[in-house]
mmCIF file of C-alpha atoms and ligand atoms in Angstrom:
data_model
loop_
_atom_site.group_PDB
_atom_site.id
_atom_site.type_symbol
_atom_site.label_atom_id
_atom_site.label_comp_id
_atom_site.label_asym_id
_atom_site.label_seq_id
_atom_site.Cartn_x
_atom_site.Cartn_y
_atom_site.Cartn_z
ATOM 1 C CA UNK A 1 0.170 -0.046 -0.121
ATOM 2 C CA UNK A 2 1.277 3.608 -0.523
ATOM 3 C CA UNK A 3 1.890 5.877 1.940
ATOM 4 C CA UNK A 4 3.356 9.280 2.076
ATOM 5 C CA UNK A 5 6.734 9.055 3.721
ATOM 6 C CA UNK A 6 6.309 12.627 5.496
ATOM 7 C CA UNK A 7 2.699 13.537 6.012
ATOM 8 C CA UNK A 8 3.333 13.020 9.916
ATOM 9 C CA UNK A 9 6.795 14.049 10.273
ATOM 10 C CA UNK A 10 7.286 15.701 13.400
ATOM 11 C CA UNK A 11 3.702 14.964 14.869
ATOM 12 C CA UNK A 12 2.755 12.590 17.679
ATOM 13 C CA UNK A 13 0.178 9.890 17.553
ATOM 14 C CA UNK A 14 -1.480 7.986 20.461
ATOM 15 C CA UNK A 15 -3.259 5.128 19.142
ATOM 16 C CA UNK A 16 -5.217 3.243 21.785
ATOM 17 C CA UNK A 17 -5.313 -0.951 21.486
ATOM 18 C CA UNK A 18 -2.222 -0.963 19.256
ATOM 19 C CA UNK A 19 -0.635 -4.311 20.537
ATOM 20 C CA UNK A 20 -2.396 -6.171 17.521
ATOM 21 C CA UNK A 21 -5.087 -6.125 14.790
ATOM 22 C CA UNK A 22 -6.433 -2.688 13.491
ATOM 23 C CA UNK A 23 -4.789 -0.515 15.969
ATOM 24 C CA UNK A 24 -1.047 -1.801 14.887
ATOM 25 C CA UNK A 25 -1.651 -1.622 11.389
ATOM 26 C CA UNK A 26 -2.590 2.175 12.362
ATOM 27 C CA UNK A 27 0.270 2.631 14.408
ATOM 28 C CA UNK A 28 2.797 1.204 12.065
ATOM 29 C CA UNK A 29 1.331 3.363 9.094
ATOM 30 C CA UNK A 30 1.360 6.688 11.143
ATOM 31 C CA UNK A 31 5.339 5.803 11.609
ATOM 32 C CA UNK A 32 5.605 5.038 8.605
ATOM 33 C CA UNK A 33 4.416 8.251 7.543
ATOM 34 C CA UNK A 34 7.219 10.187 10.122
ATOM 35 C CA UNK A 35 4.748 10.178 13.516
ATOM 36 C CA UNK A 36 6.424 9.350 16.968
ATOM 37 C CA UNK A 37 3.739 6.918 17.784
ATOM 38 C CA UNK A 38 2.431 5.694 21.357
ATOM 39 C CA UNK A 39 1.356 2.593 21.107
ATOM 40 C CA UNK A 40 -0.995 0.970 24.040
ATOM 41 C CA UNK A 41 -2.874 -2.188 25.272
ATOM 42 C CA UNK A 42 -3.706 -3.353 28.785
ATOM 43 C CA UNK A 43 -0.286 -5.462 28.622
ATOM 44 C CA UNK A 44 2.853 -3.746 28.499
ATOM 45 C CA UNK A 45 4.943 -6.824 27.182
ATOM 46 C CA UNK A 46 2.064 -6.478 24.355
ATOM 47 C CA UNK A 47 2.577 -2.945 23.670
ATOM 48 C CA UNK A 48 6.709 -3.619 24.015
ATOM 49 C CA UNK A 49 6.406 -6.031 21.221
ATOM 50 C CA UNK A 50 4.804 -3.558 18.724
ATOM 51 C CA UNK A 51 6.631 -0.818 19.661
ATOM 52 C CA UNK A 52 9.884 -3.112 18.808
ATOM 53 C CA UNK A 53 8.367 -4.046 15.477
ATOM 54 C CA UNK A 54 7.661 -0.229 14.798
ATOM 55 C CA UNK A 55 11.269 0.444 15.757
ATOM 56 C CA UNK A 56 12.585 -2.513 13.675
ATOM 57 C CA UNK A 57 10.981 -0.965 10.709
ATOM 58 C CA UNK A 58 12.788 2.171 11.358
ATOM 59 C CA UNK A 59 10.042 4.311 13.456
ATOM 60 C CA UNK A 60 9.653 5.785 16.613
ATOM 61 C CA UNK A 61 7.529 4.061 19.395
ATOM 62 C CA UNK A 62 6.807 4.226 22.856
ATOM 63 C CA UNK A 63 4.864 1.543 24.668
ATOM 64 C CA UNK A 64 2.389 2.469 27.391
ATOM 65 C CA UNK A 65 0.224 0.037 29.146
ATOM 66 C CA UNK A 66 -3.260 1.468 30.284
ATOM 67 C CA UNK A 67 -6.925 0.303 30.377
ATOM 68 C CA UNK A 68 -8.809 3.474 28.634
ATOM 69 C CA UNK A 69 -11.932 2.460 30.816
ATOM 70 C CA UNK A 70 -10.159 3.946 33.888
ATOM 71 C CA UNK A 71 -9.419 7.665 34.444
ATOM 72 C CA UNK A 72 -6.328 7.389 36.149
ATOM 73 C CA UNK A 73 -4.945 5.127 33.162
ATOM 74 C CA UNK A 74 -5.758 7.563 30.711
ATOM 75 C CA UNK A 75 -4.274 10.249 32.797
ATOM 76 C CA UNK A 76 -1.161 8.347 33.281
ATOM 77 C CA UNK A 77 -1.043 7.837 29.048
ATOM 78 C CA UNK A 78 -1.361 11.324 28.291
ATOM 79 C CA UNK A 79 1.542 12.110 31.081
ATOM 80 C CA UNK A 80 3.562 9.690 29.559
ATOM 81 C CA UNK A 81 3.182 10.996 26.067
ATOM 82 C CA UNK A 82 4.017 14.521 26.622
ATOM 83 C CA UNK A 83 6.840 13.228 29.033
ATOM 84 C CA UNK A 84 8.359 11.722 26.188
ATOM 85 C CA UNK A 85 7.246 13.417 23.121
ATOM 86 C CA UNK A 86 6.826 17.156 24.415
ATOM 87 C CA UNK A 87 3.500 17.473 22.348
ATOM 88 C CA UNK A 88 -0.137 15.462 21.274
ATOM 89 C CA UNK A 89 -1.045 16.088 17.580
ATOM 90 C CA UNK A 90 -3.365 13.011 16.812
ATOM 91 C CA UNK A 91 -5.265 10.642 19.435
ATOM 92 C CA UNK A 92 -6.784 7.617 18.314
ATOM 93 C CA UNK A 93 -9.502 5.891 20.049
ATOM 94 C CA UNK A 94 -9.429 2.305 18.810
ATOM 95 C CA UNK A 95 -9.154 0.001 21.951
ATOM 96 C CA UNK A 96 -12.388 -2.355 21.971
ATOM 97 C CA UNK A 97 -14.052 -5.410 22.546
ATOM 98 C CA UNK A 98 -16.273 -7.440 21.309
ATOM 99 C CA UNK A 99 -18.357 -10.423 22.085
ATOM 100 C CA UNK A 100 -21.394 -12.101 20.913
ATOM 101 C CA UNK A 101 -24.560 -12.533 22.904
ATOM 102 C CA UNK A 102 -28.044 -12.877 21.995
ATOM 103 C CA UNK A 103 -30.080 -9.950 23.627
ATOM 104 C CA UNK A 104 -31.978 -11.904 25.922
ATOM 105 C CA UNK A 105 -29.266 -13.641 27.526
ATOM 106 C CA UNK A 106 -27.303 -10.201 27.508
ATOM 107 C CA UNK A 107 -26.439 -9.817 31.351
ATOM 108 C CA UNK A 108 -25.504 -6.459 33.285
ATOM 109 C CA UNK A 109 -21.985 -7.143 33.845
ATOM 110 C CA UNK A 110 -21.283 -7.676 29.762
ATOM 111 C CA UNK A 111 -23.382 -4.325 29.007
ATOM 112 C CA UNK A 112 -21.199 -2.411 31.651
ATOM 113 C CA UNK A 113 -18.064 -3.963 30.495
ATOM 114 C CA UNK A 114 -18.595 -2.946 27.107
ATOM 115 C CA UNK A 115 -19.755 0.366 27.627
ATOM 116 C CA UNK A 116 -16.853 1.356 29.606
ATOM 117 C CA UNK A 117 -14.296 0.403 26.898
ATOM 118 C CA UNK A 118 -16.209 0.977 23.866
ATOM 119 C CA UNK A 119 -17.638 4.341 24.993
ATOM 120 C CA UNK A 120 -16.582 5.631 28.587
ATOM 121 C CA UNK A 121 -12.711 5.094 26.820
ATOM 122 C CA UNK A 122 -13.615 7.105 23.721
ATOM 123 C CA UNK A 123 -14.875 9.956 26.498
ATOM 124 C CA UNK A 124 -12.046 9.786 28.704
ATOM 125 C CA UNK A 125 -9.327 9.312 26.229
ATOM 126 C CA UNK A 126 -11.226 12.253 23.694
ATOM 127 C CA UNK A 127 -11.136 14.733 26.836
ATOM 128 C CA UNK A 128 -7.662 13.659 28.020
ATOM 129 C CA UNK A 129 -6.548 14.637 24.462
ATOM 130 C CA UNK A 130 -8.360 17.534 23.756
ATOM 131 C CA UNK A 131 -7.444 19.238 27.088
ATOM 132 C CA UNK A 132 -3.395 18.329 25.826
ATOM 133 C CA UNK A 133 -4.177 20.086 22.296
ATOM 134 C CA UNK A 134 -5.815 22.838 23.746
ATOM 135 C CA UNK A 135 -3.269 23.840 26.502
ATOM 136 C CA UNK A 136 -0.510 23.244 23.626
ATOM 137 C CA UNK A 137 -2.891 25.671 21.504
ATOM 138 C CA UNK A 138 -1.966 23.682 18.401
ATOM 139 C CA UNK A 139 -5.404 22.546 17.422
ATOM 140 C CA UNK A 140 -5.304 18.624 16.678
ATOM 141 C CA UNK A 141 -7.090 15.472 15.483
ATOM 142 C CA UNK A 142 -9.106 12.865 17.105
ATOM 143 C CA UNK A 143 -10.222 9.557 15.307
ATOM 144 C CA UNK A 144 -12.718 7.603 16.845
ATOM 145 C CA UNK A 145 -12.695 3.628 15.638
ATOM 146 C CA UNK A 146 -16.426 2.976 15.191
ATOM 147 C CA UNK A 147 -18.210 -0.174 13.331
ATOM 148 C CA UNK A 148 -21.048 -0.334 10.609
ATOM 149 C CA UNK A 149 -22.379 -2.339 13.928
ATOM 150 C CA UNK A 150 -22.955 1.429 15.306
ATOM 151 C CA UNK A 151 -25.385 2.237 12.113
ATOM 152 C CA UNK A 152 -27.575 -0.760 11.375
ATOM 153 C CA UNK A 153 -28.717 -3.689 13.788
ATOM 154 C CA UNK A 154 -26.193 -5.692 15.582
ATOM 155 C CA UNK A 155 -27.583 -9.062 15.817
ATOM 156 C CA UNK A 156 -26.393 -11.121 18.865
ATOM 157 C CA UNK A 157 -24.172 -8.212 19.990
ATOM 158 C CA UNK A 158 -26.575 -5.470 20.980
ATOM 159 C CA UNK A 159 -23.970 -3.978 23.699
ATOM 160 C CA UNK A 160 -21.590 -3.645 21.326
ATOM 161 C CA UNK A 161 -23.685 -2.092 18.387
ATOM 162 C CA UNK A 162 -25.132 0.507 21.135
ATOM 163 C CA UNK A 163 -21.627 1.411 21.989
ATOM 164 C CA UNK A 164 -20.343 1.901 18.568
ATOM 165 C CA UNK A 165 -23.638 4.125 18.056
ATOM 166 C CA UNK A 166 -22.809 6.198 20.974
ATOM 167 C CA UNK A 167 -19.086 6.612 19.515
ATOM 168 C CA UNK A 168 -20.823 7.803 16.364
ATOM 169 C CA UNK A 169 -22.678 10.548 18.803
ATOM 170 C CA UNK A 170 -19.902 11.265 20.353
ATOM 171 C CA UNK A 171 -17.872 11.876 16.999
ATOM 172 C CA UNK A 172 -20.206 14.651 16.367
ATOM 173 C CA UNK A 173 -20.679 16.424 19.335
ATOM 174 C CA UNK A 174 -17.132 16.384 20.255
ATOM 175 C CA UNK A 175 -16.276 17.686 16.599
ATOM 176 C CA UNK A 176 -18.708 20.282 17.234
ATOM 177 C CA UNK A 177 -17.463 21.446 20.511
ATOM 178 C CA UNK A 178 -13.508 20.820 19.793
ATOM 179 C CA UNK A 179 -14.025 22.930 16.509
ATOM 180 C CA UNK A 180 -13.049 26.359 17.723
ATOM 181 C CA UNK A 181 -10.079 24.910 19.063
ATOM 182 C CA UNK A 182 -9.113 23.751 16.003
ATOM 183 C CA UNK A 183 -9.157 19.912 16.525
ATOM 184 C CA UNK A 184 -10.887 18.228 14.485
ATOM 185 C CA UNK A 185 -12.864 14.813 15.158
ATOM 186 C CA UNK A 186 -14.235 12.377 12.663
ATOM 187 C CA UNK A 187 -14.841 8.139 13.261
ATOM 188 C CA UNK A 188 -13.799 5.315 10.893
ATOM 189 C CA UNK A 189 -16.580 2.704 10.899
ATOM 190 C CA UNK A 190 -14.733 -0.377 9.586
ATOM 191 C CA UNK A 191 -16.727 -3.650 8.240
ATOM 192 C CA UNK A 192 -15.387 -6.728 8.851
ATOM 193 C CA UNK A 193 -11.626 -6.690 9.306
ATOM 194 C CA UNK A 194 -9.324 -9.835 9.558
ATOM 195 C CA UNK A 195 -8.360 -9.689 13.443
ATOM 196 C CA UNK A 196 -8.172 -11.554 16.304
ATOM 197 C CA UNK A 197 -11.650 -9.926 17.197
ATOM 198 C CA UNK A 198 -13.545 -11.283 14.778
ATOM 199 C CA UNK A 199 -11.260 -14.649 14.167
ATOM 200 C CA UNK A 200 -14.169 -16.803 15.659
ATOM 201 C CA UNK A 201 -16.933 -15.426 13.577
ATOM 202 C CA UNK A 202 -15.112 -15.840 9.798
ATOM 203 C CA UNK A 203 -15.044 -19.432 10.154
ATOM 204 C CA UNK A 204 -18.140 -19.955 11.069
ATOM 205 C CA UNK A 205 -20.047 -21.577 7.319
ATOM 206 C CA UNK A 206 -23.012 -19.379 7.780
ATOM 207 C CA UNK A 207 -21.248 -16.108 8.199
ATOM 208 C CA UNK A 208 -18.639 -17.218 5.175
ATOM 209 C CA UNK A 209 -22.286 -17.197 3.016
ATOM 210 C CA UNK A 210 -23.295 -13.925 4.810
ATOM 211 C CA UNK A 211 -19.876 -12.262 3.698
ATOM 212 C CA UNK A 212 -20.300 -13.406 -0.239
ATOM 213 C CA UNK A 213 -23.491 -11.886 -0.237
ATOM 214 C CA UNK A 214 -23.127 -8.655 1.559
ATOM 215 C CA UNK A 215 -19.517 -7.687 1.025
ATOM 216 C CA UNK A 216 -18.663 -7.848 -2.591
ATOM 217 C CA UNK A 217 -15.090 -7.243 -1.577
ATOM 218 C CA UNK A 218 -14.884 -10.025 0.915
ATOM 219 C CA UNK A 219 -12.959 -9.069 4.546
ATOM 220 C CA UNK A 220 -10.871 -6.162 4.811
ATOM 221 C CA UNK A 221 -7.437 -6.014 6.141
ATOM 222 C CA UNK A 222 -6.112 -3.731 9.325
ATOM 223 C CA UNK A 223 -4.372 -1.817 6.714
ATOM 224 C CA UNK A 224 -7.419 -0.814 4.923
ATOM 225 C CA UNK A 225 -8.626 0.800 8.241
ATOM 226 C CA UNK A 226 -5.086 2.460 8.683
ATOM 227 C CA UNK A 227 -5.006 3.978 5.236
ATOM 228 C CA UNK A 228 -8.431 5.828 6.566
ATOM 229 C CA UNK A 229 -7.356 6.768 9.311
ATOM 230 C CA UNK A 230 -3.776 8.545 8.035
ATOM 231 C CA UNK A 231 -6.210 10.395 5.468
ATOM 232 C CA UNK A 232 -8.842 11.492 7.791
ATOM 233 C CA UNK A 233 -5.780 12.564 10.500
ATOM 234 C CA UNK A 234 -3.795 14.396 7.960
ATOM 235 C CA UNK A 235 -3.894 17.663 6.663
ATOM 236 C CA UNK A 236 -5.284 16.104 3.451
ATOM 237 C CA UNK A 237 -8.643 16.016 5.272
ATOM 238 C CA UNK A 238 -8.197 19.416 6.877
ATOM 239 C CA UNK A 239 -12.060 20.563 5.621
ATOM 240 C CA UNK A 240 -13.614 17.455 7.380
ATOM 241 C CA UNK A 241 -14.624 17.196 10.888
ATOM 242 C CA UNK A 242 -17.720 15.610 12.422
ATOM 243 C CA UNK A 243 -17.728 12.742 9.755
ATOM 244 C CA UNK A 244 -18.253 9.034 9.670
ATOM 245 C CA UNK A 245 -16.247 7.163 7.254
ATOM 246 C CA UNK A 246 -17.521 3.891 6.479
ATOM 247 C CA UNK A 247 -14.812 1.502 5.409
ATOM 248 C CA UNK A 248 -16.706 -1.715 4.491
ATOM 249 C CA UNK A 249 -16.127 -2.864 0.936
ATOM 250 C CA UNK A 250 -19.636 -2.314 0.293
ATOM 251 C CA UNK A 251 -21.316 -3.944 3.410
ATOM 252 C CA UNK A 252 -23.725 -1.271 3.956
ATOM 253 C CA UNK A 253 -24.772 -0.722 0.533
ATOM 254 C CA UNK A 254 -25.945 -3.972 -0.475
HETATM 255 P P1 NAP B 1 -8.717 -7.118 18.786
HETATM 256 O O1 NAP B 1 -7.763 -7.437 17.620
HETATM 257 O O2 NAP B 1 -8.899 -7.648 19.490
HETATM 258 O O3 NAP B 1 -7.515 -5.554 19.219
HETATM 259 C C1 NAP B 1 -8.349 -4.760 20.208
HETATM 260 C C2 NAP B 1 -7.033 -4.053 20.825
HETATM 261 O O4 NAP B 1 -7.433 -3.632 21.937
HETATM 262 C C3 NAP B 1 -5.682 -5.096 21.384
HETATM 263 O O5 NAP B 1 -4.512 -4.428 21.723
HETATM 264 C C4 NAP B 1 -6.333 -4.913 23.060
HETATM 265 O O6 NAP B 1 -4.979 -5.376 23.855
HETATM 266 C C5 NAP B 1 -7.221 -3.611 22.883
HETATM 267 N N1 NAP B 1 -7.583 -3.359 23.929
HETATM 268 C C6 NAP B 1 -8.821 -4.262 24.849
HETATM 269 N N2 NAP B 1 -9.250 -3.738 25.561
HETATM 270 C C7 NAP B 1 -8.912 -2.527 25.821
HETATM 271 C C8 NAP B 1 -8.332 -1.347 27.300
HETATM 272 N N3 NAP B 1 -9.646 -1.306 28.271
HETATM 273 N N4 NAP B 1 -7.762 -1.193 27.028
HETATM 274 C C9 NAP B 1 -6.463 -0.677 26.317
HETATM 275 N N5 NAP B 1 -6.610 -1.258 25.469
HETATM 276 C C10 NAP B 1 -7.384 -2.499 25.223
HETATM 277 O O7 NAP B 1 -9.414 -6.030 17.800
HETATM 278 P P2 NAP B 1 -9.392 -5.185 16.576
HETATM 279 O O8 NAP B 1 -10.297 -6.034 15.705
HETATM 280 O O9 NAP B 1 -8.294 -4.992 16.065
HETATM 281 O O10 NAP B 1 -10.550 -3.786 16.629
HETATM 282 C C11 NAP B 1 -9.700 -2.792 16.761
HETATM 283 C C12 NAP B 1 -10.989 -1.805 16.958
HETATM 284 O O11 NAP B 1 -11.721 -1.657 15.375
HETATM 285 C C13 NAP B 1 -12.241 -2.079 17.920
HETATM 286 O O12 NAP B 1 -12.547 -0.622 18.301
HETATM 287 C C14 NAP B 1 -13.403 -2.595 16.905
HETATM 288 O O13 NAP B 1 -14.336 -2.488 17.993
HETATM 289 C C15 NAP B 1 -13.128 -1.877 15.885
HETATM 290 N N6 NAP B 1 -13.768 -2.657 14.889
HETATM 291 C C16 NAP B 1 -13.203 -3.926 14.440
HETATM 292 C C17 NAP B 1 -13.920 -4.634 13.618
HETATM 293 C C18 NAP B 1 -13.367 -6.127 12.844
HETATM 294 O O14 NAP B 1 -14.101 -6.269 11.980
HETATM 295 N N7 NAP B 1 -12.114 -6.263 13.727
HETATM 296 C C19 NAP B 1 -14.888 -3.817 12.942
HETATM 297 C C20 NAP B 1 -15.383 -3.257 13.330
HETATM 298 C C21 NAP B 1 -14.967 -1.855 14.221
HETATM 299 P P3 NAP B 1 -5.435 -6.032 25.405
HETATM 300 O O15 NAP B 1 -6.543 -6.949 25.350
HETATM 301 O O16 NAP B 1 -3.929 -6.802 25.566
HETATM 302 O O17 NAP B 1 -5.698 -4.482 26.275
#
């Protein structure tokens, strides 16, 4: 995939949940385009491994373990970023969890956990990132990874769909409130992307049939989402804010 070697030159980007999957691809892409990247997951060893991979490819990365659903962890993540790189330009809210549970079997603990990571995490991180960008007086960029699950019915994962729909709402309101501080806020809504998160589902024969009819371009790659994030967080999208960019191989149009 083509990238622009200097699009994020000298910029500092945090990508939550970037030890694997879509987040790791985003971190690799932003580093390849010149950014200093902070990689994150709840596990320090996994974040360290992703940071080493980025360094091996010639990039600059710092690994910080933090749970995005905990305010103290989020503040420590921001503090570690600014301590190391002195500023923050791009914050990608990517960390997320997924779980299949029919609506009638959904339990309170599952619902609370899904919204804590998927919605509260975006609020905590987005607020901390915006406060830093405002203190710097530089403007900045926040990208929220939502899902097509937030745009339509999400059978057997109502809590996941509800969390992602909330992220789309947060994106619009954050964009409106932060525009005067020159902070753009956009969402990416991926379709089905080949990561650990969906490894179980994509093996299911009936799901393969669904993919064949609903997604003519098949299952996407994490790099497809990384390319969209690199566009929307860059100055190429300087006039775009409050938007949701759907990257789903056509799923939602069929
Ligand atoms: P993944 O492979 O399961 O990776 C999730 C990442 O998030 C891991 O690095 C994980 O590390 C981290 N994480 C989970 N909970 C966290 C927390 N509380 N705090 C910090 N990090 C946390 O998932 P993925 O498929 O790459 O998904 C990335 C994002 O894309 C998610 O928001 C997901 O909802 C969204 N998305 C995915 C698809 C898809 O088809 N794959 C489609 C639409 C949207 P630890 O577990 O070690 O913390």
